[in-house]
Structures are given as C-alpha cells and as structure tokens.
CSV table of C-alpha atoms in Angstrom, one decimal:
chain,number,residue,atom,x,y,z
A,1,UNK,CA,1.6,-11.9,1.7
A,2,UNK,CA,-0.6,-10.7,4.0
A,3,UNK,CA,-4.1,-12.8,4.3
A,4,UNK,CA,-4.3,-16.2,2.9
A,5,UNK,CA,-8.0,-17.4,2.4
A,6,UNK,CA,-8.3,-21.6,3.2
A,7,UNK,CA,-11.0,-23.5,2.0
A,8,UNK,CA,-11.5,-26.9,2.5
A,9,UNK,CA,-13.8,-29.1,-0.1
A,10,UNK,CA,-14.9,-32.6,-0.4
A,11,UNK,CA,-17.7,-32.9,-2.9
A,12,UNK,CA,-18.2,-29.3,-2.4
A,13,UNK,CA,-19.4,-29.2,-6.7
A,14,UNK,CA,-22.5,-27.9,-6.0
A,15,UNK,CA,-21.8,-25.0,-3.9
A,16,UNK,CA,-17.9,-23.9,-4.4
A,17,UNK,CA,-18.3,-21.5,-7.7
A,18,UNK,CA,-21.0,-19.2,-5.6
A,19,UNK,CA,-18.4,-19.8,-2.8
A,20,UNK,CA,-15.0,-18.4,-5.7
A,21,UNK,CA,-16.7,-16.1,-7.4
A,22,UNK,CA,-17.4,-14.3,-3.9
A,23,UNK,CA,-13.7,-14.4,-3.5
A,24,UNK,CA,-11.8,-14.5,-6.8
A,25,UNK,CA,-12.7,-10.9,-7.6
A,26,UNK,CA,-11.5,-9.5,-4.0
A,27,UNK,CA,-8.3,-11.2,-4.3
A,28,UNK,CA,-4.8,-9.1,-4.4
A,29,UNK,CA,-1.1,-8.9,-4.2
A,30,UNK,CA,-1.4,-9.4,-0.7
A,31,UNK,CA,-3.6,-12.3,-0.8
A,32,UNK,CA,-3.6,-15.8,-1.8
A,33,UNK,CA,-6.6,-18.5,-2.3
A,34,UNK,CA,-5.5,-22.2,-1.0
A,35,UNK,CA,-7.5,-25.1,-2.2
A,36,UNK,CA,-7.4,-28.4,-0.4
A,37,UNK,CA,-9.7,-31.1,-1.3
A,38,UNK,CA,-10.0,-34.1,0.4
A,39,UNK,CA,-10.0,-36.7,-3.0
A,40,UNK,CA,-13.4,-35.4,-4.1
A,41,UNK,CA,-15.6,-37.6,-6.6
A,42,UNK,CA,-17.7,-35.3,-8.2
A,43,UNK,CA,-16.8,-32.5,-10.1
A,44,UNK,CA,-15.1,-30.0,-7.2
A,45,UNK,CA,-11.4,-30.0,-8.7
A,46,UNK,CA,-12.9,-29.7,-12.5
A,47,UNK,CA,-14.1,-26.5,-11.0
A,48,UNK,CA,-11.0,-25.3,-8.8
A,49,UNK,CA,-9.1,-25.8,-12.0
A,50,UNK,CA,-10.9,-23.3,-13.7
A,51,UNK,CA,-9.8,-20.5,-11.6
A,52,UNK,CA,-6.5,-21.0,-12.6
A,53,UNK,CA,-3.7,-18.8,-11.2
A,54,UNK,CA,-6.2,-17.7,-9.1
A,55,UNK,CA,-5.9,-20.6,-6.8
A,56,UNK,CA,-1.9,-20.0,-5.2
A,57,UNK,CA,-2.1,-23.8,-4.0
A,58,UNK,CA,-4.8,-26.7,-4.8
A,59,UNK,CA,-4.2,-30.1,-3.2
A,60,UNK,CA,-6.0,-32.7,-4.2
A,61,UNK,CA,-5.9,-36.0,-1.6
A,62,UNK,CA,-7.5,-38.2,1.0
A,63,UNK,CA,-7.5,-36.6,4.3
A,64,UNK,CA,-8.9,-37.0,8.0
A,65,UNK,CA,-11.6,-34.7,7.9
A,66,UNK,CA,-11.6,-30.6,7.7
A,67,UNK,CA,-9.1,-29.8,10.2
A,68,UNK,CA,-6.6,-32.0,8.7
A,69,UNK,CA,-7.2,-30.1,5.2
A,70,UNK,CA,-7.2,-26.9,6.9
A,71,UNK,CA,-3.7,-27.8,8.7
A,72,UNK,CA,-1.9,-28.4,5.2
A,73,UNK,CA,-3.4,-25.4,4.2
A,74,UNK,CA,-1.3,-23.8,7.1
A,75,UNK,CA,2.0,-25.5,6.1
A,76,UNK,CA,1.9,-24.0,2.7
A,77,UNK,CA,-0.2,-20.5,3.5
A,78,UNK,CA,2.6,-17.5,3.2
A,79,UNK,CA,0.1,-14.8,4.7
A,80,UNK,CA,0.6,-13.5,8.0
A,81,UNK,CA,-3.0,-13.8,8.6
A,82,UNK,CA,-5.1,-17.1,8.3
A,83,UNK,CA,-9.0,-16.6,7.0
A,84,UNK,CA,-10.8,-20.3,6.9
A,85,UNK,CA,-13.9,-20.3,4.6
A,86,UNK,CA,-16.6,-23.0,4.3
A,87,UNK,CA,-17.1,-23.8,0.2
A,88,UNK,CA,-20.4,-23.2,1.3
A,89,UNK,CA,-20.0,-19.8,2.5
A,90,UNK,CA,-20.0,-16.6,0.6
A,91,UNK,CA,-17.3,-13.5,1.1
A,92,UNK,CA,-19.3,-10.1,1.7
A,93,UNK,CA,-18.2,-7.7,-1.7
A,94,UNK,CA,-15.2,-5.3,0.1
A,95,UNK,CA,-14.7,-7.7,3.2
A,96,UNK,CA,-10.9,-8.4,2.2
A,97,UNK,CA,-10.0,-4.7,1.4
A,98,UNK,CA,-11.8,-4.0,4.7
A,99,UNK,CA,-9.5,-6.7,6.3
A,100,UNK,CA,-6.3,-5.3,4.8
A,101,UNK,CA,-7.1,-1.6,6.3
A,102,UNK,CA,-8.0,-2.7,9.4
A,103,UNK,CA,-5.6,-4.7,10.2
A,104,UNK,CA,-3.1,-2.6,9.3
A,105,UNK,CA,-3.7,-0.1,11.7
A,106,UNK,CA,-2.3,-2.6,14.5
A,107,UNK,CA,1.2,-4.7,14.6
A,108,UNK,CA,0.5,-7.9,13.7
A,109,UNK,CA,3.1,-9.0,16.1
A,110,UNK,CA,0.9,-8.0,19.1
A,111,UNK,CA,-2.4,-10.2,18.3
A,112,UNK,CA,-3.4,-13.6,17.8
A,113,UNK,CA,-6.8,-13.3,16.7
A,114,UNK,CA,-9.3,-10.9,14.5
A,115,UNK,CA,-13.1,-12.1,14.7
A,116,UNK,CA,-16.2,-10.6,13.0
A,117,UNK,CA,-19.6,-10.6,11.9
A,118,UNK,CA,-21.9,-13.2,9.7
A,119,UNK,CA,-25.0,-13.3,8.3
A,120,UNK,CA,-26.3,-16.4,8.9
A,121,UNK,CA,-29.2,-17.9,6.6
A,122,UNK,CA,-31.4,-20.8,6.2
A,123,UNK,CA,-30.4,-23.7,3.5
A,124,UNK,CA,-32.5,-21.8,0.8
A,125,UNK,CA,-30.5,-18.7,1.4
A,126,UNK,CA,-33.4,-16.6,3.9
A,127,UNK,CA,-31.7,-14.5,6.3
A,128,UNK,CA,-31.8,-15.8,9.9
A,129,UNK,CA,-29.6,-13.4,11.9
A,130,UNK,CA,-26.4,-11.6,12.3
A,131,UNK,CA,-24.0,-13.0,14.8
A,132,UNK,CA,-20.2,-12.3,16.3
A,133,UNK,CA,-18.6,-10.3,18.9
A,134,UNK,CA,-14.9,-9.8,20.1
A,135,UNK,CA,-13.0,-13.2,21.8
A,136,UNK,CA,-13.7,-13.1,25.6
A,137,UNK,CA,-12.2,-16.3,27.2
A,138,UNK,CA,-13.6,-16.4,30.4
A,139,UNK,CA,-16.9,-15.8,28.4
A,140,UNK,CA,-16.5,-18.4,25.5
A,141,UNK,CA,-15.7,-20.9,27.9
A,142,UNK,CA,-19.3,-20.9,28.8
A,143,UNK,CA,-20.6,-20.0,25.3
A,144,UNK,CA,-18.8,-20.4,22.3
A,145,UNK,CA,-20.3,-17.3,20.7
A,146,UNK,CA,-17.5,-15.6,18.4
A,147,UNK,CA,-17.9,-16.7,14.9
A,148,UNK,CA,-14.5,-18.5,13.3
A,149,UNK,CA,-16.1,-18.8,9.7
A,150,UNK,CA,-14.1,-15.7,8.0
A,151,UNK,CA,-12.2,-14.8,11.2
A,152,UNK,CA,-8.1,-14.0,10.7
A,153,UNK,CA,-5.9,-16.1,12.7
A,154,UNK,CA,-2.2,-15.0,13.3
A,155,UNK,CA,0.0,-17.4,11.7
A,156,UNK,CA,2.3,-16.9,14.6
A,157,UNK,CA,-0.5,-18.3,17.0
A,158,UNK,CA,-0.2,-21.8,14.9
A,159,UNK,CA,3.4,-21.6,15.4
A,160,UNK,CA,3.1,-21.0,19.4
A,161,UNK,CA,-0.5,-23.1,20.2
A,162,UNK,CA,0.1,-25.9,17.4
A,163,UNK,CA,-2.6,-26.8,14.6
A,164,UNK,CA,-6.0,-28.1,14.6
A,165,UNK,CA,-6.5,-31.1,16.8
A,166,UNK,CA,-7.8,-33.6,14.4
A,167,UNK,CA,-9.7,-35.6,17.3
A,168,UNK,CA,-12.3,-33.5,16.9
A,169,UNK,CA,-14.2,-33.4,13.6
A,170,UNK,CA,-16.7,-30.6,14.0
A,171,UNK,CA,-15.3,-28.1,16.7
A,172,UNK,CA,-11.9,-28.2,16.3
A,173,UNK,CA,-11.8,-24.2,15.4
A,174,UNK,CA,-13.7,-23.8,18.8
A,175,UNK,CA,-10.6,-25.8,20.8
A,176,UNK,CA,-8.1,-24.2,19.1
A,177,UNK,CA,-8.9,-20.6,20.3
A,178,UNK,CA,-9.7,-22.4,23.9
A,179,UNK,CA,-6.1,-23.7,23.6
A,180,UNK,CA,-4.7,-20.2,23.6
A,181,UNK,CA,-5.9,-19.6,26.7
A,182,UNK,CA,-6.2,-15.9,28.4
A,183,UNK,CA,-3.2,-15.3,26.5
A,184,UNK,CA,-4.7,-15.1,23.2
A,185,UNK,CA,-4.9,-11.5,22.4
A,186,UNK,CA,-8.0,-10.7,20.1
A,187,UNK,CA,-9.3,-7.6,18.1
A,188,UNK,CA,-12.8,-7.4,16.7
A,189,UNK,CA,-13.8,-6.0,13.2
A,190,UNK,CA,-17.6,-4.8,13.9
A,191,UNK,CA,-18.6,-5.6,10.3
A,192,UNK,CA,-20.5,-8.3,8.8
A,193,UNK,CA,-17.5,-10.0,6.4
A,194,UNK,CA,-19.4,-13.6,5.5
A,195,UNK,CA,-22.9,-15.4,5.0
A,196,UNK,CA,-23.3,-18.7,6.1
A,197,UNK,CA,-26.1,-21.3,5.6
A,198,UNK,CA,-27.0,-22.7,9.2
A,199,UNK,CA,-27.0,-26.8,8.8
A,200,UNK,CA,-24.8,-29.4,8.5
A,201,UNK,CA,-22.5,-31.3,11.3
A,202,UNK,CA,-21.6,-28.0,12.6
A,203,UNK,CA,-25.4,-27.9,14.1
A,204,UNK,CA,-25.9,-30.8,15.7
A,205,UNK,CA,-26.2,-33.1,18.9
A,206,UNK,CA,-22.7,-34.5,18.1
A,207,UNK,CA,-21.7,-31.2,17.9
A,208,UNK,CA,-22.8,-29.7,21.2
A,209,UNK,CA,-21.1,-33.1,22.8
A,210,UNK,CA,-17.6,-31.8,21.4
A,211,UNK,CA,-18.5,-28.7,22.9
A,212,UNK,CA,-19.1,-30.5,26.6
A,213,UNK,CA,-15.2,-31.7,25.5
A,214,UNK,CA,-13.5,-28.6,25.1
A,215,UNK,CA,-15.0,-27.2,27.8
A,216,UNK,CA,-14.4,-29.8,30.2
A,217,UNK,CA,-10.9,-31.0,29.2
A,218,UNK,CA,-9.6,-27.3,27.7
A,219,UNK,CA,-11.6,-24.6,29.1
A,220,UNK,CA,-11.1,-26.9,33.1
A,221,UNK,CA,-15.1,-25.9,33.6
A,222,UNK,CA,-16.3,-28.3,36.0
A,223,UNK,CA,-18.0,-31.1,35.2
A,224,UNK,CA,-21.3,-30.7,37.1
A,225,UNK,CA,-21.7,-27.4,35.1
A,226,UNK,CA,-20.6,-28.9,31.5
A,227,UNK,CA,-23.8,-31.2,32.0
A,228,UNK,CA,-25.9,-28.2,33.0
A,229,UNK,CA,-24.8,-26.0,30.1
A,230,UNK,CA,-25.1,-29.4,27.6
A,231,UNK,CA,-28.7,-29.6,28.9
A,232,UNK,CA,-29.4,-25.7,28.5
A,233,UNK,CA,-28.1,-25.6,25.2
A,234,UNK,CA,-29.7,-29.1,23.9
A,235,UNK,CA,-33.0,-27.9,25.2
A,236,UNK,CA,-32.5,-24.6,22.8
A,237,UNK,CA,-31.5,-27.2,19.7
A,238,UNK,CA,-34.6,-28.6,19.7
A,239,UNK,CA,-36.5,-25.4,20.2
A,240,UNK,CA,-35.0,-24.0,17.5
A,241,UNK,CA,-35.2,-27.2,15.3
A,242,UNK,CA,-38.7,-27.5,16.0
A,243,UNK,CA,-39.5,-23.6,15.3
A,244,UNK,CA,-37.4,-23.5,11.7
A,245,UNK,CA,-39.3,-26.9,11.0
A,246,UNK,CA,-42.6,-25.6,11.1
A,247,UNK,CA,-41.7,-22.4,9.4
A,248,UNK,CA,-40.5,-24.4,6.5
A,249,UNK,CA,-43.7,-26.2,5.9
A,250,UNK,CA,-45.3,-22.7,5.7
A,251,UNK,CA,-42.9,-20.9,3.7
C-alpha cells in the first residue's frame, strides 16, 4: 500500500458524502480510505457505511479530540505515505494519481514529508485564495505557512518523531512537523491537490495561542519575539475577520 487517506469525523453528517465522493472514485490498489469517528450522534457512520469496501477501516468510538483519531488511524494505516483530510474538505479530481507519480520518482526512504497546494474558500464555498509552499524550518518557525490539509507524511517519520501530541487540540499537525526539526527532509508537489473552507477552531484566537506554544517550547524562538509575532498575527485576524465580515453582508 502506498498512500492511506485519514479522515477524522465527529458529527461530520452534513458535510462527509461531498467530502467521499471526492475521494471514493480516486481510490486504487495502492490506496486505502480510514475512517475514524469519534462516537458521532447524528447520522456520520449511517453514511461511512454506505461506502462499503470502500472504507479499508472505520472505527467508531469516543476519543480525545482529532489528533487522537488521527493517531489510530496511524496504528492501523498500511500505506507508506500518510494523507490527513478534513470531512469537510474536498480532494481535487486526479490529486491521488498525481501523488502516486510523483512520489514515485523519489525513494521513499529518503523523505519525511510531501506538502502542497489548497484552494481555500469561504463557508459558502467562494474562493478565497490558493496557498502552500515547500517545508522550510527555519522559516515555519516564524510562520507556519505550509499547508498539512492533504499533505503526505512518511509513515517512517511517525515511527522516528512519535504521533500527534494530543495536548494540543487545534495545531497539533503544526507541532509535529516542528518536532522533526531541521532533519525533516521535505519535497513539494507545486499543484493544488485540496479545497478547504476557512473557519472553524483551526481559525481562531485559541489557535494562534497554540501557535505562540510550538514556537516557544518546540521551535526554542524566544519569548520576547513569540509575543511580537502573536501580536503581528492577532492584529491580521481581526483585519481579516472584520474585512470577510463586511463582505458577507454585501454578498
């Protein structure tokens, strides 16, 4: 197996189908789609079901939060490559075949890490931008500006760094490449793979005070400069808040 796709749901009913049928159809022998829900209510694992053999592994259970789900999705993923998807996110049409032929250009055994490019969009699906560049520690420990939503992950990397660190709920994905240090050895594929709607947890206050975290405790950036780059980026939070606001009441 070669790429196993992870998605992690909890009451994800009403956006997981647009999320599996962007996936389902790219699926091949040398992929496999991994399910693990976190004891949803509504009608998430009615619709997981439905894929049938589709879905390699669905688990069904409380957890901590999305990192836990997305480390049991690790334990059981066969793929050499790790691709964590939001059920809220959609798979470009050809992003997986693209994956498999670019990838296999390079031995697996000599990189950690493969990000890309998505199209990010507002909650009713209006294009906002297109983001993601190649991993550049000494760079991300400033900025976290590479996008993990649809990235590949070398399964060898969770053997050597560890998994997610479940003390963080929103940027765990962003400590775990931190983790890996100048080590990590990264490859970029210069194509837009994923759309993602811009919202949630993952855009917030609380957010940007992991960040401060990560790069204090992980990244060892000083703390004097953590408060500057806090302020900096809390200052463009609101900005932007305030902006996309507005637009809404005129669209």
């Amino acid at each position: 197996m070669t790429i196993s796709v992870i998605i992690a749901t909890y009451n994800a009913a009403k956006t997981l189908k647009r999320c599996l049928d962007s996936i389902v159809p790219q699926l091949t022998d040398e992929t496999e789609l991994i399910l693990v829900d976190g004891g949803s209510k509504d009608t998430t694992n009615d619709i997981i079901e439905s894929y049938g053999d589709k879905v390699a592994v669905h688990i069904s259970e409380p957890d901590k939060g999305i990192y836990d789900a997305w480390n049991k999705g690790v334990k059981v993923a066969t793929g050499k490559w790790i691709m964590f998807i939001g059920a809220d996110d959609i798979l470009i049409s050809g992003a997986i075949d693209y994956y498999l032929g670019f990838i296999a250009v390079y031995d697996y055994h000599d990189y950690d890490f493969v990000s890309c490019k998505i199209r990010s969009v507002k909650e009713d699906g209006v294009f906002l931008q297109v983001t993601g560049r190649c991993w550049s520690y000494n760079r991300c420990r400033i900025n976290m500006d590479v996008t993990h939503v649809a990235s590949l992950t070398s399964k060898n990397y969770f053997k050597r760094i560890g998994l997610f660190n479940t003390n963080y709920k929103i940027c765990g994905d962003y400590e775990l490449l931190m983790r890996g240090g100048k080590k990590m050895r990264a490859l970029f594929a210069d194509r837009v793979i994923a759309q993602m709607p811009i919202g949630g947890a993952s855009f917030s206050v609380k957010a940007l005070k992991e960040q401060f975290r990560i790069k204090h405790d992980v990244g060892r950036v000083p703390w004097l400069f953590c408060v500057l780059i806090y302020l900096f980026q809390l200052v463009l939070f609101y900005t932007y808040t305030i902006r996309h606001s507005h637009n809404y009441r005129n669209d």
